[in-house]
CSV table of C-alpha atoms in Angstrom, one decimal:
chain,number,residue,atom,x,y,z
A,1,UNK,CA,3.9,-37.5,-1.9
A,2,UNK,CA,3.0,-34.0,-3.2
A,3,UNK,CA,1.5,-33.0,0.1
A,4,UNK,CA,4.7,-34.1,2.0
A,5,UNK,CA,6.8,-31.9,-0.3
A,6,UNK,CA,4.4,-29.0,0.1
A,7,UNK,CA,4.6,-29.3,3.9
A,8,UNK,CA,8.4,-29.5,3.9
A,9,UNK,CA,8.5,-26.5,1.7
A,10,UNK,CA,6.1,-24.5,4.0
A,11,UNK,CA,8.2,-25.5,7.1
A,12,UNK,CA,11.3,-24.3,5.3
A,13,UNK,CA,9.7,-20.9,4.6
A,14,UNK,CA,8.5,-20.6,8.1
A,15,UNK,CA,12.0,-21.5,9.4
A,16,UNK,CA,13.5,-18.8,7.2
A,17,UNK,CA,11.4,-16.0,9.0
A,18,UNK,CA,13.4,-13.9,11.5
A,19,UNK,CA,11.9,-12.2,14.5
A,20,UNK,CA,11.3,-8.4,14.5
A,21,UNK,CA,14.3,-7.9,16.8
A,22,UNK,CA,16.7,-9.2,14.1
A,23,UNK,CA,15.3,-7.3,11.2
A,24,UNK,CA,17.6,-4.1,11.6
A,25,UNK,CA,20.5,-6.6,11.1
A,26,UNK,CA,19.1,-7.6,7.7
A,27,UNK,CA,18.7,-4.3,6.0
A,28,UNK,CA,19.0,-4.6,2.2
A,29,UNK,CA,18.1,-8.3,2.2
A,30,UNK,CA,14.8,-9.8,1.1
A,31,UNK,CA,13.5,-11.6,4.1
A,32,UNK,CA,10.5,-12.9,6.0
A,33,UNK,CA,10.0,-11.1,9.3
A,34,UNK,CA,7.5,-12.6,11.8
A,35,UNK,CA,5.8,-11.1,14.8
A,36,UNK,CA,2.5,-10.4,16.6
A,37,UNK,CA,0.6,-7.4,15.4
A,38,UNK,CA,0.0,-5.0,18.3
A,39,UNK,CA,-1.9,-2.3,16.4
A,40,UNK,CA,-2.4,-0.6,13.1
A,41,UNK,CA,-1.2,3.0,13.3
A,42,UNK,CA,-2.4,5.7,10.7
A,43,UNK,CA,0.2,8.1,9.3
A,44,UNK,CA,0.2,11.1,7.1
A,45,UNK,CA,-1.7,11.0,3.8
A,46,UNK,CA,-3.4,7.6,4.4
A,47,UNK,CA,-0.2,5.8,5.2
A,48,UNK,CA,-0.8,2.7,7.5
A,49,UNK,CA,1.8,1.2,9.8
A,50,UNK,CA,1.4,-2.4,10.9
A,51,UNK,CA,3.1,-2.1,14.3
A,52,UNK,CA,4.5,-5.1,16.3
A,53,UNK,CA,5.2,-3.1,19.5
A,54,UNK,CA,3.0,-1.0,21.8
A,55,UNK,CA,5.1,2.1,21.0
A,56,UNK,CA,5.8,2.8,17.3
A,57,UNK,CA,8.9,4.9,17.9
A,58,UNK,CA,10.7,2.2,20.0
A,59,UNK,CA,9.8,-0.8,17.8
A,60,UNK,CA,12.8,-2.2,15.7
A,61,UNK,CA,10.6,-3.2,12.8
A,62,UNK,CA,7.4,-2.1,11.1
A,63,UNK,CA,5.5,-3.0,8.0
A,64,UNK,CA,4.2,0.0,5.9
A,65,UNK,CA,1.3,0.1,3.6
A,66,UNK,CA,0.9,3.3,1.5
A,67,UNK,CA,-2.7,4.5,0.7
A,68,UNK,CA,-2.2,3.7,-3.0
A,69,UNK,CA,-1.6,0.0,-2.2
A,70,UNK,CA,-4.2,-0.5,0.5
A,71,UNK,CA,-6.7,-1.8,-2.0
A,72,UNK,CA,-4.2,-4.4,-3.3
A,73,UNK,CA,-3.3,-5.5,0.2
A,74,UNK,CA,-6.8,-5.6,1.8
A,75,UNK,CA,-8.3,-4.7,5.1
A,76,UNK,CA,-5.2,-4.8,7.4
A,77,UNK,CA,-7.2,-3.9,10.5
A,78,UNK,CA,-8.1,-7.6,10.8
A,79,UNK,CA,-4.4,-8.4,11.6
A,80,UNK,CA,-4.4,-6.9,15.1
A,81,UNK,CA,-3.6,-9.7,17.7
A,82,UNK,CA,-2.4,-12.2,15.0
A,83,UNK,CA,1.1,-13.5,14.4
A,84,UNK,CA,2.0,-12.8,10.8
A,85,UNK,CA,4.9,-13.1,8.4
A,86,UNK,CA,5.9,-10.1,6.3
A,87,UNK,CA,7.8,-10.9,3.1
A,88,UNK,CA,9.8,-8.3,1.2
A,89,UNK,CA,13.0,-6.3,1.2
A,90,UNK,CA,14.1,-5.0,4.6
A,91,UNK,CA,14.9,-1.3,4.3
A,92,UNK,CA,15.9,1.4,6.8
A,93,UNK,CA,13.8,4.5,7.3
A,94,UNK,CA,14.2,7.0,10.1
A,95,UNK,CA,16.5,4.6,12.1
A,96,UNK,CA,14.0,1.6,11.9
A,97,UNK,CA,13.8,-1.4,9.8
A,98,UNK,CA,10.6,-1.7,7.7
A,99,UNK,CA,9.1,-3.7,4.7
A,100,UNK,CA,6.9,-1.9,2.3
A,101,UNK,CA,3.7,-4.0,1.7
A,102,UNK,CA,2.3,-3.6,-1.8
A,103,UNK,CA,0.3,-6.8,-2.2
A,104,UNK,CA,-1.7,-9.2,0.1
A,105,UNK,CA,0.6,-12.1,-0.8
A,106,UNK,CA,3.4,-10.4,1.2
A,107,UNK,CA,1.4,-11.0,4.4
A,108,UNK,CA,1.1,-14.6,5.5
A,109,UNK,CA,0.4,-16.7,8.5
A,110,UNK,CA,-2.2,-19.1,10.0
A,111,UNK,CA,-5.6,-17.8,9.6
A,112,UNK,CA,-4.6,-14.8,7.5
A,113,UNK,CA,-7.2,-14.1,4.9
A,114,UNK,CA,-7.5,-10.3,4.4
A,115,UNK,CA,-10.9,-9.2,3.3
A,116,UNK,CA,-11.0,-6.4,0.7
A,117,UNK,CA,-11.0,-2.8,1.9
A,118,UNK,CA,-14.6,-1.5,2.1
A,119,UNK,CA,-15.4,0.6,-1.0
A,120,UNK,CA,-16.2,3.6,1.1
A,121,UNK,CA,-13.2,3.3,3.4
A,122,UNK,CA,-11.4,6.7,3.4
A,123,UNK,CA,-7.7,6.1,4.4
A,124,UNK,CA,-7.0,9.8,4.7
A,125,UNK,CA,-9.8,10.1,7.3
A,126,UNK,CA,-8.0,7.4,9.3
A,127,UNK,CA,-10.7,4.8,9.2
A,128,UNK,CA,-13.7,6.9,9.2
A,129,UNK,CA,-16.2,6.2,6.4
A,130,UNK,CA,-16.9,9.0,4.1
A,131,UNK,CA,-19.1,9.3,1.0
A,132,UNK,CA,-16.8,12.2,-0.2
A,133,UNK,CA,-16.9,15.9,0.3
A,134,UNK,CA,-18.0,18.8,-1.7
A,135,UNK,CA,-15.6,21.3,-3.3
A,136,UNK,CA,-16.3,25.0,-3.4
A,137,UNK,CA,-17.7,26.4,-6.6
A,138,UNK,CA,-14.6,28.5,-7.0
A,139,UNK,CA,-12.2,25.6,-6.7
A,140,UNK,CA,-14.4,23.5,-9.2
A,141,UNK,CA,-14.3,26.3,-11.7
A,142,UNK,CA,-10.5,26.5,-11.6
A,143,UNK,CA,-10.2,22.8,-11.8
A,144,UNK,CA,-12.5,22.7,-14.9
A,145,UNK,CA,-10.5,25.5,-16.5
A,146,UNK,CA,-7.3,23.5,-16.2
A,147,UNK,CA,-8.8,20.5,-17.9
A,148,UNK,CA,-10.3,22.4,-20.8
A,149,UNK,CA,-9.1,20.7,-24.0
A,150,UNK,CA,-7.6,22.7,-26.8
A,151,UNK,CA,-10.1,23.6,-29.5
A,152,UNK,CA,-9.6,21.8,-32.8
A,153,UNK,CA,-10.1,23.6,-36.2
A,154,UNK,CA,-13.6,23.1,-37.7
A,155,UNK,CA,-13.9,20.1,-40.0
A,156,UNK,CA,-14.4,20.5,-43.7
A,157,UNK,CA,-11.8,23.2,-44.4
A,158,UNK,CA,-11.1,23.1,-48.2
A,159,UNK,CA,-7.5,23.6,-49.3
A,160,UNK,CA,-7.3,25.0,-52.8
A,161,UNK,CA,-5.1,23.0,-55.2
A,162,UNK,CA,-1.7,24.4,-56.2
A,163,UNK,CA,-1.8,26.7,-59.1
A,164,UNK,CA,0.4,25.5,-62.1
A,165,UNK,CA,3.1,28.1,-62.9
């Protein structure tokens, strides 16, 4: 009985999803948008676009993952070629509908199990792996100077008692 209820609930959720072409009509609503992922497009400062069209600029809907949320979402590069459901509030940005993806549970669909992002994955290098980069000595010195903690007075200062008058 429990299995039947679960299946009915899942069918209801799948039926509630709208195609990407209808997403611009639902701006402001919390919805489920479904479509086939064409590609993952890198943006500025580690931003990642989950694109459902061959041309990002002509697509009516996209899902957006900020670099800060990528570790919570997972390795979205595995989504290419899969039909997924994106859950969240549909918002408008630059004339297109989008959903901001902050957690892995916002992305669903058959066979969707996002692996974690590799520890050395550098989103700002657009998928290239990097162990980091060295800063110049001059830059490090100024960085350390800003972080210098204020000096505390030495411990053990004796305060003389008040003199009776």
